[in-house]
Amino acid sequence: MDKQQIIKKWSNLSKTEKNFIVALLVVVFIVLVYFVCIYPKMKVLQNLEIGNERAKNGYNFIIQNASRVTENTNVTEVDLDVSVEEAVRKVAKDYRIDNVETFEKNGNESYIVVNIGNSISYSILMDALTSLEQNYGVIVKEIGLDKQGDGMIYVSRLSLMRLDEGE
């Protein structure tokens, strides 16, 4: 159809038909603007709110369960001869933490990235980290935790490093 035919058909329409077509085009335009511009932004906002709520719940879970973590009062000598990776493996075995993988990272400072493939209880994780620090001088550089509905946590990010002798 060319432009002339469209104009002729438009002029042959009654005023009611023209108003209906214009109203229909306005509705289609509004729906198009909603799904192209507004809906994606609403989804992003909803995902951010969900992530924020999960972070708040995780933080609250950790705060509420911090009192359950037992403090080890036994003073032991720090064994600096054991590598950080070997210390992680020993402590994981002692606390029955399965699916542990370690990756050595070197940059300005040397550290180990630890991946734990399955969920563990918060108190076991804290006991294991305390054991690493007290027995091997290994401290947490960075950690990220995700709380699950069953009271268990997943360690999403864990970097460990050895304290220098002067610390």
mmCIF file with all atom_site columns, C-alpha atoms in Angstrom:
data_model
loop_
_atom_site.group_PDB
_atom_site.id
_atom_site.type_symbol
_atom_site.label_atom_id
_atom_site.label_alt_id
_atom_site.label_comp_id
_atom_site.label_asym_id
_atom_site.label_entity_id
_atom_site.label_seq_id
_atom_site.pdbx_PDB_ins_code
_atom_site.Cartn_x
_atom_site.Cartn_y
_atom_site.Cartn_z
_atom_site.occupancy
_atom_site.B_iso_or_equiv
_atom_site.pdbx_formal_charge
_atom_site.auth_seq_id
_atom_site.auth_comp_id
_atom_site.auth_asym_id
_atom_site.auth_atom_id
_atom_site.pdbx_PDB_model_num
ATOM 1   C CA . MET A 1 1   ? 0.000   0.000   0.000  1.00 0.00 ? 1   MET A CA 1
ATOM 2   C CA . ASP A 1 2   ? 1.336   3.385   -0.855 1.00 0.00 ? 2   ASP A CA 1
ATOM 3   C CA . LYS A 1 3   ? 0.893   6.660   0.966  1.00 0.00 ? 3   LYS A CA 1
ATOM 4   C CA . GLN A 1 4   ? -1.960  7.868   -1.296 1.00 0.00 ? 4   GLN A CA 1
ATOM 5   C CA . GLN A 1 5   ? -4.078  4.784   -0.614 1.00 0.00 ? 5   GLN A CA 1
ATOM 6   C CA . ILE A 1 6   ? -3.564  5.084   3.128  1.00 0.00 ? 6   ILE A CA 1
ATOM 7   C CA . ILE A 1 7   ? -4.634  8.742   3.106  1.00 0.00 ? 7   ILE A CA 1
ATOM 8   C CA . LYS A 1 8   ? -7.707  7.899   0.995  1.00 0.00 ? 8   LYS A CA 1
ATOM 9   C CA . LYS A 1 9   ? -8.740  5.054   3.338  1.00 0.00 ? 9   LYS A CA 1
ATOM 10  C CA . TRP A 1 10  ? -8.184  7.299   6.376  1.00 0.00 ? 10  TRP A CA 1
ATOM 11  C CA . SER A 1 11  ? -10.359 10.052  4.941  1.00 0.00 ? 11  SER A CA 1
ATOM 12  C CA . ASN A 1 12  ? -13.129 7.528   4.137  1.00 0.00 ? 12  ASN A CA 1
ATOM 13  C CA . LEU A 1 13  ? -13.306 6.417   7.811  1.00 0.00 ? 13  LEU A CA 1
ATOM 14  C CA . SER A 1 14  ? -15.957 7.850   10.078 1.00 0.00 ? 14  SER A CA 1
ATOM 15  C CA . LYS A 1 15  ? -15.006 10.042  13.020 1.00 0.00 ? 15  LYS A CA 1
ATOM 16  C CA . THR A 1 16  ? -15.773 7.199   15.468 1.00 0.00 ? 16  THR A CA 1
ATOM 17  C CA . GLU A 1 17  ? -13.507 4.783   13.576 1.00 0.00 ? 17  GLU A CA 1
ATOM 18  C CA . LYS A 1 18  ? -10.716 7.385   13.487 1.00 0.00 ? 18  LYS A CA 1
ATOM 19  C CA . ASN A 1 19  ? -11.068 7.998   17.239 1.00 0.00 ? 19  ASN A CA 1
ATOM 20  C CA . PHE A 1 20  ? -11.006 4.235   17.887 1.00 0.00 ? 20  PHE A CA 1
ATOM 21  C CA . ILE A 1 21  ? -7.813  3.759   15.833 1.00 0.00 ? 21  ILE A CA 1
ATOM 22  C CA . VAL A 1 22  ? -6.106  6.725   17.532 1.00 0.00 ? 22  VAL A CA 1
ATOM 23  C CA . ALA A 1 23  ? -7.094  5.423   20.976 1.00 0.00 ? 23  ALA A CA 1
ATOM 24  C CA . LEU A 1 24  ? -5.830  1.949   20.034 1.00 0.00 ? 24  LEU A CA 1
ATOM 25  C CA . LEU A 1 25  ? -2.508  3.402   18.848 1.00 0.00 ? 25  LEU A CA 1
ATOM 26  C CA . VAL A 1 26  ? -2.147  5.371   22.106 1.00 0.00 ? 26  VAL A CA 1
ATOM 27  C CA . VAL A 1 27  ? -2.787  2.226   24.160 1.00 0.00 ? 27  VAL A CA 1
ATOM 28  C CA . VAL A 1 28  ? -0.264  0.235   22.083 1.00 0.00 ? 28  VAL A CA 1
ATOM 29  C CA . PHE A 1 29  ? 2.290   3.040   22.520 1.00 0.00 ? 29  PHE A CA 1
ATOM 30  C CA . ILE A 1 30  ? 1.763   3.133   26.303 1.00 0.00 ? 30  ILE A CA 1
ATOM 31  C CA . VAL A 1 31  ? 2.077   -0.654  26.580 1.00 0.00 ? 31  VAL A CA 1
ATOM 32  C CA . LEU A 1 32  ? 5.220   -0.574  24.425 1.00 0.00 ? 32  LEU A CA 1
ATOM 33  C CA . VAL A 1 33  ? 6.788   2.175   26.567 1.00 0.00 ? 33  VAL A CA 1
ATOM 34  C CA . TYR A 1 34  ? 5.930   0.211   29.720 1.00 0.00 ? 34  TYR A CA 1
ATOM 35  C CA . PHE A 1 35  ? 7.510   -3.047  28.528 1.00 0.00 ? 35  PHE A CA 1
ATOM 36  C CA . VAL A 1 36  ? 10.560  -1.412  26.948 1.00 0.00 ? 36  VAL A CA 1
ATOM 37  C CA . CYS A 1 37  ? 11.370  1.306   29.496 1.00 0.00 ? 37  CYS A CA 1
ATOM 38  C CA . ILE A 1 38  ? 9.565   0.843   32.795 1.00 0.00 ? 38  ILE A CA 1
ATOM 39  C CA . TYR A 1 39  ? 9.276   -2.941  33.300 1.00 0.00 ? 39  TYR A CA 1
ATOM 40  C CA . PRO A 1 40  ? 13.041  -3.683  33.001 1.00 0.00 ? 40  PRO A CA 1
ATOM 41  C CA . LYS A 1 41  ? 13.828  -0.972  35.558 1.00 0.00 ? 41  LYS A CA 1
ATOM 42  C CA . MET A 1 42  ? 11.198  -2.384  37.919 1.00 0.00 ? 42  MET A CA 1
ATOM 43  C CA . LYS A 1 43  ? 12.759  -5.877  37.608 1.00 0.00 ? 43  LYS A CA 1
ATOM 44  C CA . VAL A 1 44  ? 16.214  -4.498  38.401 1.00 0.00 ? 44  VAL A CA 1
ATOM 45  C CA . LEU A 1 45  ? 14.812  -2.664  41.416 1.00 0.00 ? 45  LEU A CA 1
ATOM 46  C CA . GLN A 1 46  ? 12.993  -5.803  42.580 1.00 0.00 ? 46  GLN A CA 1
ATOM 47  C CA . ASN A 1 47  ? 16.192  -7.877  42.261 1.00 0.00 ? 47  ASN A CA 1
ATOM 48  C CA . LEU A 1 48  ? 18.144  -5.253  44.209 1.00 0.00 ? 48  LEU A CA 1
ATOM 49  C CA . GLU A 1 49  ? 15.511  -5.271  46.961 1.00 0.00 ? 49  GLU A CA 1
ATOM 50  C CA . ILE A 1 50  ? 15.671  -9.076  47.154 1.00 0.00 ? 50  ILE A CA 1
ATOM 51  C CA . GLY A 1 51  ? 19.473  -8.982  47.348 1.00 0.00 ? 51  GLY A CA 1
ATOM 52  C CA . ASN A 1 52  ? 19.346  -6.311  50.025 1.00 0.00 ? 52  ASN A CA 1
ATOM 53  C CA . GLU A 1 53  ? 16.844  -8.355  52.040 1.00 0.00 ? 53  GLU A CA 1
ATOM 54  C CA . ARG A 1 54  ? 19.038  -11.475 51.733 1.00 0.00 ? 54  ARG A CA 1
ATOM 55  C CA . ALA A 1 55  ? 22.052  -9.493  52.915 1.00 0.00 ? 55  ALA A CA 1
ATOM 56  C CA . LYS A 1 56  ? 20.093  -8.137  55.899 1.00 0.00 ? 56  LYS A CA 1
ATOM 57  C CA . ASN A 1 57  ? 18.853  -11.635 56.779 1.00 0.00 ? 57  ASN A CA 1
ATOM 58  C CA . GLY A 1 58  ? 22.368  -13.052 56.500 1.00 0.00 ? 58  GLY A CA 1
ATOM 59  C CA . TYR A 1 59  ? 23.773  -10.311 58.693 1.00 0.00 ? 59  TYR A CA 1
ATOM 60  C CA . ASN A 1 60  ? 21.003  -10.800 61.264 1.00 0.00 ? 60  ASN A CA 1
ATOM 61  C CA . PHE A 1 61  ? 21.594  -14.567 61.212 1.00 0.00 ? 61  PHE A CA 1
ATOM 62  C CA . ILE A 1 62  ? 25.279  -14.085 61.915 1.00 0.00 ? 62  ILE A CA 1
ATOM 63  C CA . ILE A 1 63  ? 24.625  -11.588 64.705 1.00 0.00 ? 63  ILE A CA 1
ATOM 64  C CA . GLN A 1 64  ? 21.983  -13.824 66.321 1.00 0.00 ? 64  GLN A CA 1
ATOM 65  C CA . ASN A 1 65  ? 24.211  -16.895 66.173 1.00 0.00 ? 65  ASN A CA 1
ATOM 66  C CA . ALA A 1 66  ? 27.470  -15.231 67.176 1.00 0.00 ? 66  ALA A CA 1
ATOM 67  C CA . SER A 1 67  ? 26.834  -16.088 70.814 1.00 0.00 ? 67  SER A CA 1
ATOM 68  C CA . ARG A 1 68  ? 26.796  -19.791 69.932 1.00 0.00 ? 68  ARG A CA 1
ATOM 69  C CA . VAL A 1 69  ? 30.380  -19.712 68.785 1.00 0.00 ? 69  VAL A CA 1
ATOM 70  C CA . THR A 1 70  ? 32.567  -21.112 71.497 1.00 0.00 ? 70  THR A CA 1
ATOM 71  C CA . GLU A 1 71  ? 35.817  -19.396 72.237 1.00 0.00 ? 71  GLU A CA 1
ATOM 72  C CA . ASN A 1 72  ? 38.826  -21.636 72.392 1.00 0.00 ? 72  ASN A CA 1
ATOM 73  C CA . THR A 1 73  ? 40.758  -20.771 75.549 1.00 0.00 ? 73  THR A CA 1
ATOM 74  C CA . ASN A 1 74  ? 43.561  -23.280 74.953 1.00 0.00 ? 74  ASN A CA 1
ATOM 75  C CA . VAL A 1 75  ? 46.770  -21.433 74.155 1.00 0.00 ? 75  VAL A CA 1
ATOM 76  C CA . THR A 1 76  ? 48.827  -23.310 71.601 1.00 0.00 ? 76  THR A CA 1
ATOM 77  C CA . GLU A 1 77  ? 52.017  -22.493 69.772 1.00 0.00 ? 77  GLU A CA 1
ATOM 78  C CA . VAL A 1 78  ? 51.543  -21.257 66.232 1.00 0.00 ? 78  VAL A CA 1
ATOM 79  C CA . ASP A 1 79  ? 53.023  -23.642 63.671 1.00 0.00 ? 79  ASP A CA 1
ATOM 80  C CA . LEU A 1 80  ? 54.440  -21.452 60.903 1.00 0.00 ? 80  LEU A CA 1
ATOM 81  C CA . ASP A 1 81  ? 56.204  -24.364 59.200 1.00 0.00 ? 81  ASP A CA 1
ATOM 82  C CA . VAL A 1 82  ? 52.926  -25.666 57.771 1.00 0.00 ? 82  VAL A CA 1
ATOM 83  C CA . SER A 1 83  ? 51.880  -23.947 54.538 1.00 0.00 ? 83  SER A CA 1
ATOM 84  C CA . VAL A 1 84  ? 48.585  -22.085 54.507 1.00 0.00 ? 84  VAL A CA 1
ATOM 85  C CA . GLU A 1 85  ? 47.167  -24.574 52.016 1.00 0.00 ? 85  GLU A CA 1
ATOM 86  C CA . GLU A 1 86  ? 48.212  -27.548 54.163 1.00 0.00 ? 86  GLU A CA 1
ATOM 87  C CA . ALA A 1 87  ? 46.805  -25.855 57.279 1.00 0.00 ? 87  ALA A CA 1
ATOM 88  C CA . VAL A 1 88  ? 43.466  -25.372 55.517 1.00 0.00 ? 88  VAL A CA 1
ATOM 89  C CA . ARG A 1 89  ? 43.368  -29.045 54.544 1.00 0.00 ? 89  ARG A CA 1
ATOM 90  C CA . LYS A 1 90  ? 44.241  -30.209 58.079 1.00 0.00 ? 90  LYS A CA 1
ATOM 91  C CA . VAL A 1 91  ? 41.618  -28.004 59.723 1.00 0.00 ? 91  VAL A CA 1
ATOM 92  C CA . ALA A 1 92  ? 38.996  -28.979 57.125 1.00 0.00 ? 92  ALA A CA 1
ATOM 93  C CA . LYS A 1 93  ? 39.695  -32.634 57.899 1.00 0.00 ? 93  LYS A CA 1
ATOM 94  C CA . ASP A 1 94  ? 39.561  -31.996 61.677 1.00 0.00 ? 94  ASP A CA 1
ATOM 95  C CA . TYR A 1 95  ? 36.170  -30.277 61.385 1.00 0.00 ? 95  TYR A CA 1
ATOM 96  C CA . ARG A 1 96  ? 34.843  -32.659 58.716 1.00 0.00 ? 96  ARG A CA 1
ATOM 97  C CA . ILE A 1 97  ? 34.394  -29.947 56.113 1.00 0.00 ? 97  ILE A CA 1
ATOM 98  C CA . ASP A 1 98  ? 34.118  -31.637 52.724 1.00 0.00 ? 98  ASP A CA 1
ATOM 99  C CA . ASN A 1 99  ? 34.604  -30.388 49.152 1.00 0.00 ? 99  ASN A CA 1
ATOM 100 C CA . VAL A 1 100 ? 37.379  -27.931 50.009 1.00 0.00 ? 100 VAL A CA 1
ATOM 101 C CA . GLU A 1 101 ? 39.489  -26.587 47.152 1.00 0.00 ? 101 GLU A CA 1
ATOM 102 C CA . THR A 1 102 ? 42.346  -24.120 47.552 1.00 0.00 ? 102 THR A CA 1
ATOM 103 C CA . PHE A 1 103 ? 43.928  -21.794 45.008 1.00 0.00 ? 103 PHE A CA 1
ATOM 104 C CA . GLU A 1 104 ? 47.073  -19.802 45.692 1.00 0.00 ? 104 GLU A CA 1
ATOM 105 C CA . LYS A 1 105 ? 46.979  -16.164 44.661 1.00 0.00 ? 105 LYS A CA 1
ATOM 106 C CA . ASN A 1 106 ? 50.026  -13.930 44.419 1.00 0.00 ? 106 ASN A CA 1
ATOM 107 C CA . GLY A 1 107 ? 50.059  -10.210 44.034 1.00 0.00 ? 107 GLY A CA 1
ATOM 108 C CA . ASN A 1 108 ? 51.336  -7.592  46.427 1.00 0.00 ? 108 ASN A CA 1
ATOM 109 C CA . GLU A 1 109 ? 50.550  -10.129 49.130 1.00 0.00 ? 109 GLU A CA 1
ATOM 110 C CA . SER A 1 110 ? 50.280  -13.891 48.987 1.00 0.00 ? 110 SER A CA 1
ATOM 111 C CA . TYR A 1 111 ? 46.986  -15.474 49.997 1.00 0.00 ? 111 TYR A CA 1
ATOM 112 C CA . ILE A 1 112 ? 44.880  -18.580 49.458 1.00 0.00 ? 112 ILE A CA 1
ATOM 113 C CA . VAL A 1 113 ? 41.366  -18.607 48.017 1.00 0.00 ? 113 VAL A CA 1
ATOM 114 C CA . VAL A 1 114 ? 39.253  -21.387 49.511 1.00 0.00 ? 114 VAL A CA 1
ATOM 115 C CA . ASN A 1 115 ? 36.128  -22.851 47.919 1.00 0.00 ? 115 ASN A CA 1
ATOM 116 C CA . ILE A 1 116 ? 33.845  -24.964 50.107 1.00 0.00 ? 116 ILE A CA 1
ATOM 117 C CA . GLY A 1 117 ? 31.468  -26.911 47.890 1.00 0.00 ? 117 GLY A CA 1
ATOM 118 C CA . ASN A 1 118 ? 28.760  -27.726 50.407 1.00 0.00 ? 118 ASN A CA 1
ATOM 119 C CA . SER A 1 119 ? 26.932  -25.965 53.228 1.00 0.00 ? 119 SER A CA 1
ATOM 120 C CA . ILE A 1 120 ? 28.223  -26.017 56.797 1.00 0.00 ? 120 ILE A CA 1
ATOM 121 C CA . SER A 1 121 ? 27.010  -24.660 60.110 1.00 0.00 ? 121 SER A CA 1
ATOM 122 C CA . TYR A 1 122 ? 28.131  -21.203 61.139 1.00 0.00 ? 122 TYR A CA 1
ATOM 123 C CA . SER A 1 123 ? 29.634  -22.430 64.413 1.00 0.00 ? 123 SER A CA 1
ATOM 124 C CA . ILE A 1 124 ? 31.757  -25.065 62.633 1.00 0.00 ? 124 ILE A CA 1
ATOM 125 C CA . LEU A 1 125 ? 33.047  -22.428 60.223 1.00 0.00 ? 125 LEU A CA 1
ATOM 126 C CA . MET A 1 126 ? 33.913  -20.081 63.092 1.00 0.00 ? 126 MET A CA 1
ATOM 127 C CA . ASP A 1 127 ? 35.613  -22.874 65.042 1.00 0.00 ? 127 ASP A CA 1
ATOM 128 C CA . ALA A 1 128 ? 37.645  -23.848 61.968 1.00 0.00 ? 128 ALA A CA 1
ATOM 129 C CA . LEU A 1 129 ? 38.698  -20.236 61.309 1.00 0.00 ? 129 LEU A CA 1
ATOM 130 C CA . THR A 1 130 ? 39.636  -19.810 64.978 1.00 0.00 ? 130 THR A CA 1
ATOM 131 C CA . SER A 1 131 ? 41.720  -22.994 64.794 1.00 0.00 ? 131 SER A CA 1
ATOM 132 C CA . LEU A 1 132 ? 43.484  -21.732 61.664 1.00 0.00 ? 132 LEU A CA 1
ATOM 133 C CA . GLU A 1 133 ? 44.399  -18.492 63.397 1.00 0.00 ? 133 GLU A CA 1
ATOM 134 C CA . GLN A 1 134 ? 45.444  -19.967 66.741 1.00 0.00 ? 134 GLN A CA 1
ATOM 135 C CA . ASN A 1 135 ? 47.318  -23.014 65.439 1.00 0.00 ? 135 ASN A CA 1
ATOM 136 C CA . TYR A 1 136 ? 48.770  -21.808 62.136 1.00 0.00 ? 136 TYR A CA 1
ATOM 137 C CA . GLY A 1 137 ? 48.660  -17.990 62.197 1.00 0.00 ? 137 GLY A CA 1
ATOM 138 C CA . VAL A 1 138 ? 46.237  -17.941 59.260 1.00 0.00 ? 138 VAL A CA 1
ATOM 139 C CA . ILE A 1 139 ? 43.658  -15.164 59.219 1.00 0.00 ? 139 ILE A CA 1
ATOM 140 C CA . VAL A 1 140 ? 40.671  -14.272 57.067 1.00 0.00 ? 140 VAL A CA 1
ATOM 141 C CA . LYS A 1 141 ? 41.433  -11.659 54.433 1.00 0.00 ? 141 LYS A CA 1
ATOM 142 C CA . GLU A 1 142 ? 37.950  -11.693 52.902 1.00 0.00 ? 142 GLU A CA 1
ATOM 143 C CA . ILE A 1 143 ? 34.793  -13.720 53.458 1.00 0.00 ? 143 ILE A CA 1
ATOM 144 C CA . GLY A 1 144 ? 31.290  -13.823 51.990 1.00 0.00 ? 144 GLY A CA 1
ATOM 145 C CA . LEU A 1 145 ? 28.495  -15.936 53.448 1.00 0.00 ? 145 LEU A CA 1
ATOM 146 C CA . ASP A 1 146 ? 25.061  -16.886 52.122 1.00 0.00 ? 146 ASP A CA 1
ATOM 147 C CA . LYS A 1 147 ? 22.511  -18.114 54.674 1.00 0.00 ? 147 LYS A CA 1
ATOM 148 C CA . GLN A 1 148 ? 20.200  -20.906 53.634 1.00 0.00 ? 148 GLN A CA 1
ATOM 149 C CA . GLY A 1 149 ? 16.722  -21.638 54.960 1.00 0.00 ? 149 GLY A CA 1
ATOM 150 C CA . ASP A 1 150 ? 17.892  -24.751 56.797 1.00 0.00 ? 150 ASP A CA 1
ATOM 151 C CA . GLY A 1 151 ? 20.163  -22.834 59.176 1.00 0.00 ? 151 GLY A CA 1
ATOM 152 C CA . MET A 1 152 ? 23.274  -23.712 57.225 1.00 0.00 ? 152 MET A CA 1
ATOM 153 C CA . ILE A 1 153 ? 25.534  -21.296 55.380 1.00 0.00 ? 153 ILE A CA 1
ATOM 154 C CA . TYR A 1 154 ? 27.426  -21.380 52.120 1.00 0.00 ? 154 TYR A CA 1
ATOM 155 C CA . VAL A 1 155 ? 30.810  -19.719 51.982 1.00 0.00 ? 155 VAL A CA 1
ATOM 156 C CA . SER A 1 156 ? 30.645  -17.795 48.735 1.00 0.00 ? 156 SER A CA 1
ATOM 157 C CA . ARG A 1 157 ? 34.035  -16.092 49.096 1.00 0.00 ? 157 ARG A CA 1
ATOM 158 C CA . LEU A 1 158 ? 36.926  -16.930 51.438 1.00 0.00 ? 158 LEU A CA 1
ATOM 159 C CA . SER A 1 159 ? 40.486  -15.642 51.204 1.00 0.00 ? 159 SER A CA 1
ATOM 160 C CA . LEU A 1 160 ? 43.038  -16.586 53.847 1.00 0.00 ? 160 LEU A CA 1
ATOM 161 C CA . MET A 1 161 ? 46.526  -15.287 54.526 1.00 0.00 ? 161 MET A CA 1
ATOM 162 C CA . ARG A 1 162 ? 49.240  -15.888 57.116 1.00 0.00 ? 162 ARG A CA 1
ATOM 163 C CA . LEU A 1 163 ? 50.037  -13.286 59.711 1.00 0.00 ? 163 LEU A CA 1
ATOM 164 C CA . ASP A 1 164 ? 53.523  -11.879 59.450 1.00 0.00 ? 164 ASP A CA 1
ATOM 165 C CA . GLU A 1 165 ? 55.822  -12.794 62.313 1.00 0.00 ? 165 GLU A CA 1
ATOM 166 C CA . GLY A 1 166 ? 55.659  -9.238  63.684 1.00 0.00 ? 166 GLY A CA 1
ATOM 167 C CA . GLU A 1 167 ? 51.844  -9.201  63.929 1.00 0.00 ? 167 GLU A CA 1
#
